[in-house]
XYZ file of C-alpha atoms in Angstrom:
700
model
C -41.550 -10.887 -4.759
C -38.395 -11.128 -6.844
C -35.109 -11.924 -5.128
C -31.861 -10.233 -6.433
C -29.724 -12.698 -8.200
C -25.996 -13.012 -7.239
C -23.014 -14.113 -9.084
C -21.258 -15.694 -6.097
C -19.050 -12.725 -5.486
C -20.981 -11.409 -2.517
C -22.250 -8.315 -4.324
C -25.624 -7.697 -5.972
C -25.510 -7.520 -9.836
C -27.497 -4.649 -11.336
C -26.823 -3.860 -15.001
C -23.286 -5.060 -14.846
C -22.430 -2.944 -11.815
C -21.806 -4.094 -8.215
C -22.929 -2.378 -5.031
C -22.774 -3.180 -1.339
C -25.940 -4.074 0.588
C -26.119 -2.771 4.147
C -27.638 -4.670 7.046
C -30.472 -2.315 7.214
C -31.280 -2.910 3.461
C -30.928 -6.600 3.907
C -33.545 -6.669 6.608
C -35.975 -3.792 6.275
C -36.781 -1.488 3.405
C -39.734 1.034 3.276
C -41.139 -0.505 6.411
C -41.632 -3.975 5.076
C -39.409 -7.084 5.174
C -37.844 -7.605 1.721
C -36.178 -10.742 0.311
C -32.711 -10.123 -0.549
C -30.154 -12.364 -2.210
C -28.306 -14.448 0.441
C -25.121 -13.782 -1.359
C -25.653 -10.100 -0.798
C -26.262 -10.595 2.935
C -22.857 -12.332 2.999
C -21.145 -9.259 1.471
C -17.957 -8.483 3.237
C -17.144 -4.809 3.442
C -13.506 -5.298 4.593
C -10.826 -7.567 3.513
C -10.699 -10.204 6.257
C -7.146 -11.134 5.537
C -5.721 -7.718 5.149
C -3.876 -5.804 7.818
C -6.348 -3.598 9.706
C -5.295 -0.397 11.502
C -5.981 -0.820 15.255
C -5.676 1.678 18.088
C -2.815 1.729 20.483
C -5.019 0.497 23.300
C -8.334 -1.177 22.614
C -11.158 -0.977 25.087
C -12.997 -4.306 25.429
C -16.746 -3.904 25.607
C -18.100 -7.414 25.670
C -16.978 -10.940 26.510
C -17.647 -11.996 22.947
C -15.320 -9.243 21.752
C -12.532 -10.348 24.069
C -12.792 -14.047 23.014
C -12.854 -13.114 19.359
C -9.723 -10.926 19.890
C -7.798 -13.709 21.547
C -8.781 -16.165 18.839
C -7.879 -13.723 16.092
C -4.381 -13.025 17.357
C -3.920 -16.677 18.128
C -4.720 -17.870 14.660
C -3.998 -14.872 12.390
C -1.130 -12.718 13.766
C 0.683 -14.706 16.484
C 0.932 -11.480 18.625
C 0.652 -11.698 22.322
C -2.243 -9.890 24.061
C -1.595 -7.722 27.162
C -4.702 -6.969 29.155
C -5.154 -4.282 31.819
C -7.974 -5.050 34.247
C -8.916 -1.739 35.871
C -11.607 0.350 37.469
C -12.254 4.080 37.324
C -12.604 4.133 41.117
C -9.088 2.624 41.560
C -6.380 5.377 42.154
C -3.403 3.138 41.071
C -5.393 2.186 37.988
C -5.823 5.793 37.022
C -2.073 6.463 37.565
C -1.089 3.375 35.496
C -3.327 4.322 32.519
C -0.882 6.734 30.831
C 2.025 4.299 31.476
C 0.059 1.594 29.905
C -0.545 3.668 26.821
C 3.099 4.623 26.478
C 4.265 1.070 26.735
C 1.601 0.057 24.248
C 2.830 2.655 21.732
C 6.356 1.347 22.201
C 5.282 -2.265 21.489
C 2.586 -1.450 18.924
C 4.002 -3.819 16.205
C 4.928 -6.619 18.632
C 1.946 -6.947 20.932
C -1.727 -6.040 21.332
C -2.743 -4.043 24.260
C -6.317 -3.950 25.535
C -8.137 -2.645 28.651
C -11.090 -4.287 30.494
C -13.220 -2.257 32.972
C -13.944 -4.781 35.668
C -17.163 -2.971 36.693
C -18.551 -3.226 33.080
C -17.228 -6.642 32.487
C -17.471 -8.645 35.702
C -17.753 -11.934 33.875
C -14.118 -11.588 32.456
C -12.902 -10.686 35.924
C -14.413 -13.806 37.416
C -13.182 -15.947 34.521
C -9.687 -14.937 34.897
C -9.772 -14.678 38.614
C -8.941 -11.038 39.048
C -8.532 -10.352 42.772
C -6.740 -7.141 42.913
C -6.478 -3.944 40.748
C -4.730 -3.103 38.580
C -4.012 -6.652 37.326
C -2.081 -7.087 34.028
C -2.436 -10.457 32.314
C -0.499 -11.638 29.349
C -1.826 -14.043 26.814
C 0.073 -16.096 24.232
C -1.715 -18.284 21.582
C -4.975 -17.382 23.246
C -3.985 -18.750 26.677
C -2.973 -16.831 29.809
C 0.715 -17.140 30.287
C 1.448 -14.774 33.233
C 0.087 -12.033 35.256
C 1.347 -9.070 37.361
C -0.676 -7.485 40.123
C -0.595 -3.851 41.334
C 1.158 -0.740 40.156
C 4.301 -2.335 38.675
C 5.409 1.030 37.091
C 6.607 1.677 33.587
C 9.896 -0.219 33.870
C 8.092 -3.237 35.303
C 5.425 -3.211 32.589
C 8.084 -2.802 29.949
C 9.977 -5.739 31.307
C 6.884 -7.936 31.431
C 6.046 -6.921 27.827
C 9.493 -7.793 26.596
C 9.221 -11.266 28.250
C 5.790 -11.936 26.745
C 6.924 -10.772 23.249
C 9.813 -13.126 23.505
C 7.655 -15.918 24.555
C 5.213 -15.366 21.754
C 8.127 -15.353 19.219
C 9.247 -18.723 20.575
C 5.758 -20.142 20.252
C 5.334 -18.751 16.812
C 7.616 -21.307 15.153
C 6.911 -24.464 12.992
C 8.917 -27.448 12.049
C 7.541 -29.129 9.001
C 7.984 -32.893 8.205
C 9.771 -31.926 5.059
C 12.225 -29.817 6.989
C 12.868 -32.629 9.448
C 13.354 -35.117 6.669
C 15.807 -32.928 4.915
C 17.573 -32.287 8.201
C 18.009 -36.071 8.911
C 19.086 -36.610 5.259
C 22.111 -34.270 6.033
C 23.081 -35.301 9.628
C 21.988 -39.020 9.656
C 21.362 -40.213 6.058
C 20.901 -43.866 7.178
C 17.921 -43.106 9.530
C 14.740 -44.656 8.018
C 11.879 -42.312 7.008
C 9.555 -44.179 9.364
C 11.720 -43.287 12.376
C 11.789 -39.642 11.363
C 8.041 -39.583 11.033
C 7.804 -41.106 14.480
C 9.930 -38.348 16.006
C 7.750 -35.797 14.183
C 4.582 -37.324 15.407
C 5.828 -37.309 19.018
C 6.463 -33.550 18.627
C 3.093 -33.006 17.165
C 1.357 -34.912 19.916
C 2.775 -32.490 22.561
C 0.413 -29.786 21.098
C -3.070 -30.517 22.241
C -4.838 -27.669 20.455
C -2.572 -27.146 17.365
C -1.676 -29.646 14.753
C 1.887 -30.180 13.715
C 5.254 -29.732 15.452
C 5.017 -26.076 16.571
C 5.848 -23.755 19.504
C 7.667 -24.866 22.621
C 7.655 -28.579 21.477
C 9.364 -27.552 18.115
C 11.930 -25.567 20.036
C 12.607 -28.317 22.482
C 13.082 -30.853 19.591
C 15.413 -28.482 17.814
C 17.567 -28.021 20.937
C 17.842 -31.757 21.499
C 18.850 -32.364 17.934
C 21.327 -29.605 17.955
C 22.856 -31.038 21.126
C 23.159 -34.380 19.437
C 24.211 -33.496 15.979
C 25.712 -29.937 16.564
C 23.196 -28.487 14.075
C 19.404 -27.784 14.315
C 16.653 -28.252 11.820
C 15.285 -25.165 10.169
C 12.351 -23.563 11.975
C 9.921 -21.210 10.166
C 7.353 -18.785 11.415
C 4.068 -20.478 12.009
C 1.991 -17.304 11.406
C 3.071 -14.407 9.217
C 0.900 -11.310 10.102
C 1.961 -9.589 6.834
C 0.888 -12.478 4.585
C -0.716 -11.149 1.304
C -4.495 -11.698 1.030
C -5.396 -14.914 -0.670
C -7.432 -14.866 -3.839
C -10.145 -16.984 -2.144
C -10.628 -15.800 1.444
C -11.110 -18.498 4.035
C -14.508 -18.032 5.570
C -14.495 -17.522 9.341
C -16.397 -19.827 11.584
C -19.139 -17.279 11.967
C -19.485 -17.109 8.168
C -21.984 -19.570 6.650
C -20.864 -20.936 3.196
C -22.187 -19.300 0.130
C -23.872 -21.601 -2.290
C -21.883 -22.110 -5.514
C -23.160 -21.115 -8.884
C -24.518 -23.816 -11.221
C -22.516 -25.107 -14.116
C -24.658 -23.249 -16.537
C -23.566 -19.954 -15.218
C -26.929 -18.966 -13.790
C -26.538 -17.280 -10.487
C -27.844 -19.180 -7.419
C -30.745 -17.445 -5.746
C -31.132 -17.343 -1.988
C -33.673 -15.479 0.151
C -33.808 -14.551 3.821
C -36.753 -16.941 4.210
C -34.699 -19.868 2.938
C -32.012 -19.173 5.583
C -32.036 -20.983 8.899
C -32.250 -19.083 12.162
C -28.759 -20.313 13.036
C -27.420 -18.825 9.795
C -29.073 -15.421 10.405
C -27.801 -15.284 13.967
C -24.405 -16.168 12.903
C -24.435 -13.573 10.157
C -25.669 -10.996 12.454
C -22.889 -11.666 14.873
C -20.459 -11.399 12.017
C -21.831 -8.054 10.986
C -21.653 -6.723 14.460
C -18.106 -7.809 14.876
C -17.288 -5.951 11.554
C -19.064 -2.833 12.797
C -17.152 -2.996 16.090
C -13.801 -3.419 14.275
C -14.557 -0.418 12.055
C -15.484 1.637 15.080
C -12.285 0.665 16.843
C -10.186 1.552 13.864
C -11.638 5.072 13.813
C -11.400 5.690 17.538
C -9.367 8.718 18.364
C -5.866 7.502 19.491
C -5.343 10.617 21.418
C -8.405 10.535 23.614
C -6.531 9.547 26.597
C -3.468 11.774 26.099
C -2.365 13.949 28.941
C -3.739 17.349 29.507
C -1.987 20.148 27.471
C -1.007 21.840 30.817
C 1.276 18.958 31.449
C 4.508 19.749 29.681
C 7.206 17.124 29.377
C 10.226 17.673 31.518
C 13.164 18.500 29.272
C 15.543 16.414 31.349
C 18.792 17.193 33.047
C 20.762 16.515 29.878
C 19.118 19.507 28.190
C 20.144 21.959 30.862
C 23.590 22.719 32.380
C 21.920 24.042 35.468
C 20.582 22.268 38.565
C 16.871 22.313 39.338
C 16.014 25.108 41.703
C 13.369 23.081 43.568
C 12.907 19.312 43.320
C 9.726 17.933 44.995
C 9.803 14.274 45.958
C 6.213 13.029 46.314
C 2.806 13.506 44.581
C 0.318 13.751 47.347
C -1.330 16.936 48.912
C 1.918 18.093 50.421
C 4.015 17.576 47.257
C 1.453 19.151 44.971
C 0.895 22.124 47.143
C 4.727 22.731 47.342
C 4.774 22.464 43.591
C 1.991 24.916 43.143
C 3.655 27.535 45.441
C 7.066 27.050 43.911
C 5.766 27.269 40.367
C 3.870 30.546 41.142
C 7.169 31.836 42.475
C 8.715 31.235 38.996
C 10.925 28.345 40.096
C 9.567 25.712 37.651
C 9.759 22.891 40.252
C 10.265 19.264 39.129
C 7.918 16.759 40.951
C 9.334 13.194 41.185
C 6.643 10.621 42.241
C 5.743 7.168 41.375
C 2.666 6.408 39.254
C 0.619 4.922 42.081
C 0.014 8.228 44.025
C -0.521 8.285 47.850
C -3.102 7.735 50.447
C -5.477 10.351 49.024
C -5.062 8.993 45.507
C -6.410 5.633 46.757
C -9.477 7.052 48.647
C -12.475 6.168 46.562
C -14.943 7.507 49.128
C -15.954 11.070 49.235
C -13.471 13.430 50.931
C -15.672 14.958 53.502
C -13.192 16.964 55.543
C -11.406 19.035 52.906
C -12.940 22.599 53.005
C -14.668 23.700 49.719
C -14.615 20.194 48.179
C -17.694 18.314 49.214
C -18.678 15.090 47.565
C -15.375 14.828 45.748
C -13.260 11.594 45.746
C -9.504 11.478 46.553
C -8.350 10.792 42.941
C -10.468 13.835 41.754
C -8.762 16.130 44.404
C -5.324 14.803 43.426
C -6.033 15.267 39.734
C -7.143 18.921 40.304
C -4.070 19.625 42.281
C -1.726 18.216 39.643
C -3.441 20.179 36.822
C -3.225 23.435 38.791
C 0.468 22.992 39.564
C 1.125 22.120 36.021
C -0.701 25.084 34.710
C 1.643 27.336 36.578
C 4.785 25.682 35.282
C 5.533 22.630 37.374
C 7.087 19.582 35.746
C 6.150 15.971 36.541
C 8.376 12.852 36.136
C 7.131 9.318 36.960
C 10.074 8.009 39.008
C 11.222 6.850 42.346
C 14.096 8.329 44.423
C 16.232 5.800 46.334
C 19.157 7.929 47.474
C 20.096 11.547 48.163
C 23.740 12.750 48.312
C 24.046 15.864 50.496
C 27.797 15.674 50.877
C 28.215 18.023 47.788
C 26.479 20.986 46.318
C 24.284 21.064 44.334
C 22.417 18.138 45.970
C 22.524 14.804 43.960
C 19.213 12.863 43.769
C 19.556 9.393 42.520
C 16.378 7.791 40.863
C 15.423 4.437 39.441
C 14.834 5.455 35.858
C 16.040 9.050 35.248
C 19.444 8.684 36.810
C 21.124 11.391 38.865
C 19.451 14.796 39.054
C 21.181 17.868 40.541
C 19.105 20.372 42.576
C 19.706 23.391 44.900
C 16.823 22.444 47.175
C 14.633 19.469 47.887
C 11.159 19.219 49.392
C 10.529 15.720 50.858
C 6.854 14.941 50.674
C 6.852 11.133 50.200
C 3.976 10.453 52.571
C 3.534 7.145 54.367
C 3.406 3.476 53.308
C 0.674 1.057 54.413
C 1.614 -1.170 57.451
C 1.221 -4.919 57.128
C 0.483 -7.532 59.804
C 3.549 -9.727 59.114
C 1.708 -12.940 59.667
C 1.640 -16.293 57.775
C -0.392 -16.160 54.561
C -0.262 -12.358 54.204
C 2.500 -11.982 51.785
C 1.680 -15.121 49.755
C -1.789 -14.102 48.999
C -1.411 -10.440 48.161
C -3.385 -10.182 44.917
C -5.237 -13.268 45.985
C -7.567 -11.723 48.489
C -5.081 -9.841 50.772
C -5.261 -6.082 50.038
C -4.650 -2.619 51.574
C -6.878 -0.743 49.226
C -10.646 -1.399 49.594
C -11.611 1.219 47.017
C -9.419 -0.676 44.401
C -10.329 -4.300 45.115
C -13.448 -4.111 47.095
C -15.979 -4.709 44.309
C -14.221 -7.864 43.208
C -15.703 -9.411 46.304
C -19.342 -8.374 45.820
C -21.774 -10.543 47.583
C -18.931 -12.223 49.504
C -17.664 -12.207 53.063
C -14.705 -9.898 53.826
C -12.626 -9.003 56.809
C -11.185 -5.515 57.695
C -8.282 -5.354 60.207
C -7.797 -2.161 62.122
C -9.468 0.454 64.335
C -8.677 3.853 62.899
C -10.246 6.130 60.333
C -8.789 4.264 57.458
C -10.313 0.944 58.720
C -13.601 2.573 59.229
C -13.732 4.060 55.725
C -12.724 0.672 54.194
C -15.492 -1.094 56.101
C -18.111 1.410 54.840
C -16.892 1.193 51.263
C -17.028 -2.717 51.370
C -20.398 -2.692 52.973
C -21.909 -1.248 49.809
C -21.166 -4.391 47.765
C -20.035 -7.159 49.986
C -22.389 -9.653 51.656
C -20.841 -9.199 55.078
C -18.028 -7.175 56.630
C -16.315 -8.197 59.791
C -14.016 -5.517 61.402
C -11.351 -7.104 63.650
C -9.885 -4.797 66.301
C -7.407 -5.593 68.993
C -9.060 -3.338 71.582
C -12.612 -2.819 73.026
C -12.916 0.735 71.511
C -12.072 2.267 68.113
C -9.512 4.997 67.937
C -11.300 6.444 64.794
C -13.462 9.533 64.869
C -16.838 9.222 66.539
C -18.686 9.937 63.233
C -17.016 7.111 61.371
C -17.228 4.725 64.483
C -20.924 5.233 64.879
C -21.538 4.684 61.224
C -19.658 1.366 61.271
C -21.246 0.021 64.502
C -24.800 0.893 63.293
C -24.451 -0.550 59.807
C -26.519 -3.698 59.411
C -23.925 -5.432 57.141
C -20.931 -4.798 59.460
C -19.938 -6.912 62.454
C -17.202 -5.904 64.907
C -14.987 -8.488 66.591
C -13.513 -6.681 69.702
C -10.373 -7.736 71.533
C -9.154 -9.849 68.656
C -6.131 -10.088 66.390
C -5.523 -11.968 63.159
C -3.015 -14.756 63.708
C -2.847 -16.257 60.180
C -4.576 -15.896 56.946
C -5.744 -19.206 55.402
C -5.972 -19.952 51.682
C -5.985 -22.776 49.148
C -4.607 -23.190 45.624
C -7.258 -22.597 42.928
C -6.639 -23.796 39.423
C -7.654 -21.426 36.669
C -10.604 -22.950 34.934
C -9.271 -21.777 31.606
C -6.192 -23.985 32.101
C -8.046 -27.137 33.060
C -8.224 -28.412 29.537
C -4.576 -27.645 28.946
C -3.527 -29.500 32.125
C -6.056 -32.337 31.841
C -3.332 -34.832 30.771
C -0.729 -33.639 33.149
C -0.146 -35.773 36.244
C 2.784 -33.735 37.719
C 1.107 -30.444 38.441
C 3.144 -28.428 40.994
C 0.399 -27.297 43.386
C 2.922 -24.985 45.259
C 3.303 -22.899 42.154
C -0.553 -22.267 41.820
C -1.424 -18.900 43.380
C -3.611 -19.253 46.560
C -6.882 -17.543 47.270
C -8.067 -16.435 50.746
C -10.511 -18.832 52.507
C -10.445 -17.561 56.019
C -8.488 -16.141 58.950
C -7.467 -17.440 62.375
C -8.478 -15.043 65.187
C -6.976 -14.983 68.711
C -8.857 -13.395 71.586
C -6.503 -10.930 73.252
C -8.275 -11.528 76.676
C -8.816 -15.216 76.780
C -6.281 -16.480 74.258
C -8.867 -18.560 72.457
C -8.435 -19.230 68.803
C -11.274 -19.398 66.301
C -11.507 -19.609 62.553
C -13.591 -17.261 60.482
C -14.328 -17.972 56.845
C -13.895 -15.131 54.373
C -12.995 -14.419 50.838
C -10.683 -11.353 51.332
C -8.738 -9.554 54.054
C -8.264 -5.828 53.943
C -5.456 -4.520 56.176
C -5.875 -0.961 57.517
C -3.483 -0.633 60.585
C -1.920 2.541 59.859
C 1.141 3.888 57.827
C 4.888 4.346 58.311
C 6.625 7.390 56.864
C 8.427 6.584 53.450
C 11.692 8.069 54.608
C 14.132 5.044 54.437
C 16.048 6.479 51.660
C 17.053 9.464 53.931
C 18.767 7.456 56.664
C 22.258 8.837 57.245
C 21.324 12.008 55.341
C 19.162 14.051 57.665
C 18.173 13.733 61.353
C 15.076 11.828 62.370
C 12.688 12.639 65.166
C 14.078 10.730 68.212
C 10.492 10.362 69.762
C 8.696 9.103 66.639
C 10.258 6.413 64.605
C 10.577 7.098 60.859
C 9.527 10.887 61.033
C 11.903 13.489 60.016
C 13.141 16.194 62.414
C 12.592 19.759 61.398
C 13.581 23.078 62.990
C 10.996 24.744 65.302
C 8.472 26.801 63.280
C 9.994 25.696 59.967
C 10.080 22.821 57.464
C 13.921 22.957 57.252
C 15.480 19.704 58.178
C 19.043 19.261 59.731
C 20.535 19.693 56.239
C 20.385 23.150 54.642
C 18.315 22.973 51.450
C 16.308 19.940 52.390
C 12.816 20.531 53.617
C 10.047 18.130 54.787
C 6.335 18.389 54.337
C 3.234 16.254 55.012
C 3.224 13.000 56.770
C 7.004 12.561 56.732
C 7.286 15.165 59.448
C 3.802 15.085 61.124
C 3.265 12.436 63.693
C 0.152 14.101 65.130
C -2.346 15.310 62.577
C -1.666 13.340 59.422
C -4.489 14.868 57.447
C -4.686 15.836 53.759
C -5.414 19.515 54.570
C -2.536 19.849 57.053
C -0.277 18.165 54.603
C -1.172 20.628 51.909
C -0.538 23.455 54.276
C 2.934 22.134 55.215
C 3.708 21.697 51.513
C 2.977 25.405 50.903
C 5.143 26.331 53.864
C 8.011 24.140 52.530
C 7.817 25.955 49.237
C 8.013 29.345 50.964
C 10.976 28.225 53.053
C 12.695 26.862 49.929
C 12.208 30.071 47.972
C 13.546 32.115 50.876
C 16.547 29.779 51.096
C 17.342 30.118 47.461
C 17.080 33.954 47.580
C 19.314 34.225 50.572
C 21.989 32.071 48.962
C 21.588 33.454 45.489
C 20.717 30.032 43.927
C 18.351 28.868 41.366
C 18.612 31.762 39.022
C 21.803 30.908 37.112
C 20.292 30.750 33.627
C 18.433 33.976 33.975
C 21.576 35.794 35.327
C 23.709 34.375 32.424
C 21.095 35.640 29.979
C 21.231 39.106 31.539
C 24.929 39.162 31.466
C 25.034 38.188 27.826
C 22.464 40.846 27.078
C 24.516 43.469 28.793
C 27.677 42.421 26.950
C 25.798 42.731 23.574
C 24.472 46.165 24.563
C 27.961 47.380 25.636
C 29.847 45.648 22.793
C 31.937 48.112 20.720
C 30.955 50.932 23.025
C 27.395 50.946 21.826
C 25.408 53.427 23.825
C 21.762 53.106 24.711
C 21.149 55.850 22.206
C 22.922 53.890 19.512
C 21.088 50.701 20.212
C 18.160 49.477 18.193
C 14.912 51.054 19.133
C 11.685 49.649 17.541
C 9.853 52.819 18.163
C 12.440 55.110 16.499
C 12.691 52.467 13.651
C 9.055 53.145 12.950
C 9.973 56.683 12.001
C 7.264 59.339 11.670
C 4.533 56.688 11.585
C 4.889 56.290 15.307
C 4.338 59.984 15.960
C 1.368 59.842 13.743
C -0.116 56.983 15.545
C 0.268 58.716 18.911
C -1.494 61.824 17.590
C -4.259 59.680 16.150
C -4.901 57.914 19.397
C -4.752 61.177 21.331
C -7.437 62.584 18.962
C -9.731 59.602 19.518
C -9.433 59.949 23.234
């Protein structure tokens, strides 16, 4: 066997030329192990210090890849990392996905955005104590700096991204000893060099993992000096992402050193047999990392883009005319209304937050919607949205907080878009989850307290959980949790469920579910849990504020409604499913409410028309009896029909079309031009048209 000599450049020399050696060539050729020069095995196919293209959002596929990414941006770019912990079964996660991509594209040169599937990477979820989905965590210098839980919306995510970018910029500063000496030479020439060095060392000691006076300690020192001397020392960027590649690349920790050539110029020869097992494993990891990086660079950045049916809304600034129909809400009622209005040619605008409604968060199969067996709630909502968009409906991710019905057209005030004018409004905002209002509930949302079992349930696999409620929603949550949790305890204040018999029987007969009858939850117990990843950072701190550390659920206090006896029940999570309240607070003082059912809108008999002409109600906002997805969809269709009739009777919603018709009529009549004198494409074709007609007639 004859090894290939190398010249120390990492390429194989053959007749004065250089070629790359692949991993497969380095290990196996023609079915037999072959000895290849060790320098060739260390060949680097990409410039490790160059600027690589990266996707807008990177999908993490292993713990090793995530750790390497944090280390890379902490040591090479200084960019913060924004992580979206999600699950495909989580409705709010699905709705936040396009928002996450939009914000990532906006901050592409200032931050790194990645996604972690908690089902595929449970180790990362446990390491960073993800207890609710979606969870957004923000890393600076390889350490978690902050997190946000739930559907925070586009504005919230953008605000969080701005804050973490600013923090990363503050951390990415360096105060050198030379700069500090020069500074003191200017402001305090008599200060001894030893004293200046002492000041510098104190600053450097504040950084446990990074040598030198950098980051927050450098900023703190600069502020103190500026306050004392009215001038600050010069701070420079600690890491420059656009640094030019060095002539001698610094090997990474995973790259074993290449033996140097001898003084005589004879290339040093290495073989696979002479390499240690650790070197081979290290090299294999490096090669796999390179392959993964190249794969990421070639991923299609548009793979998650919206369906072509979804056209962007041009915005109110692009049109001088009000919207004909504006639908508030994106559940079954709102989407059915949008579909019917779109098919009527009204091009409705749907305003709805990214989180979706009750059906969007239903991860179990929707068994009671005709024609859609074995389909989850998010799938039903997605199909409805696509169908409405296909017929011309527009969608805008926004929240309405006020409606002004004192003038016409109606004025709709939103959080992000501003004020939108519309001739008619269909209110289909659905209902919001009710909460217990007990101690510990608000403090531990995201720490074990949740109202979405399909979103957060699997995070408590093989753990004990509690479900509070006795309706269909509570039964569904209990059955979902029983698939993965070690035990599920349903707490109900009465001795009989008010849920359907089918669901009640399933719950009571399930071996993993226990029911506590005649009981209420008095308090949710919890304790502060320090993130294991921050223990090293805080090991020298003696003044840790335990009140600022998020708490995790450890149990509940139950009270027997018959005897009044209190008992404690240990658990890791509490899922609240005690019904919903219509999301109609923004309409107080605008329309009349149902006097017999708090929060529900009043509508005219046999109509969806509210007390204000042009405002219609559909779905759970006006239905205190049935509150089903299919009845909501039906009332949404009815609301669209009522709105279309209202617009036709009042001659509204067709201003642009009427103006175009008037302009066309003026052009036709301009200068007394008669219909005969106007342009006719058929006559312009001359005798050819007559010949074509005769030819077609002959063929027939």
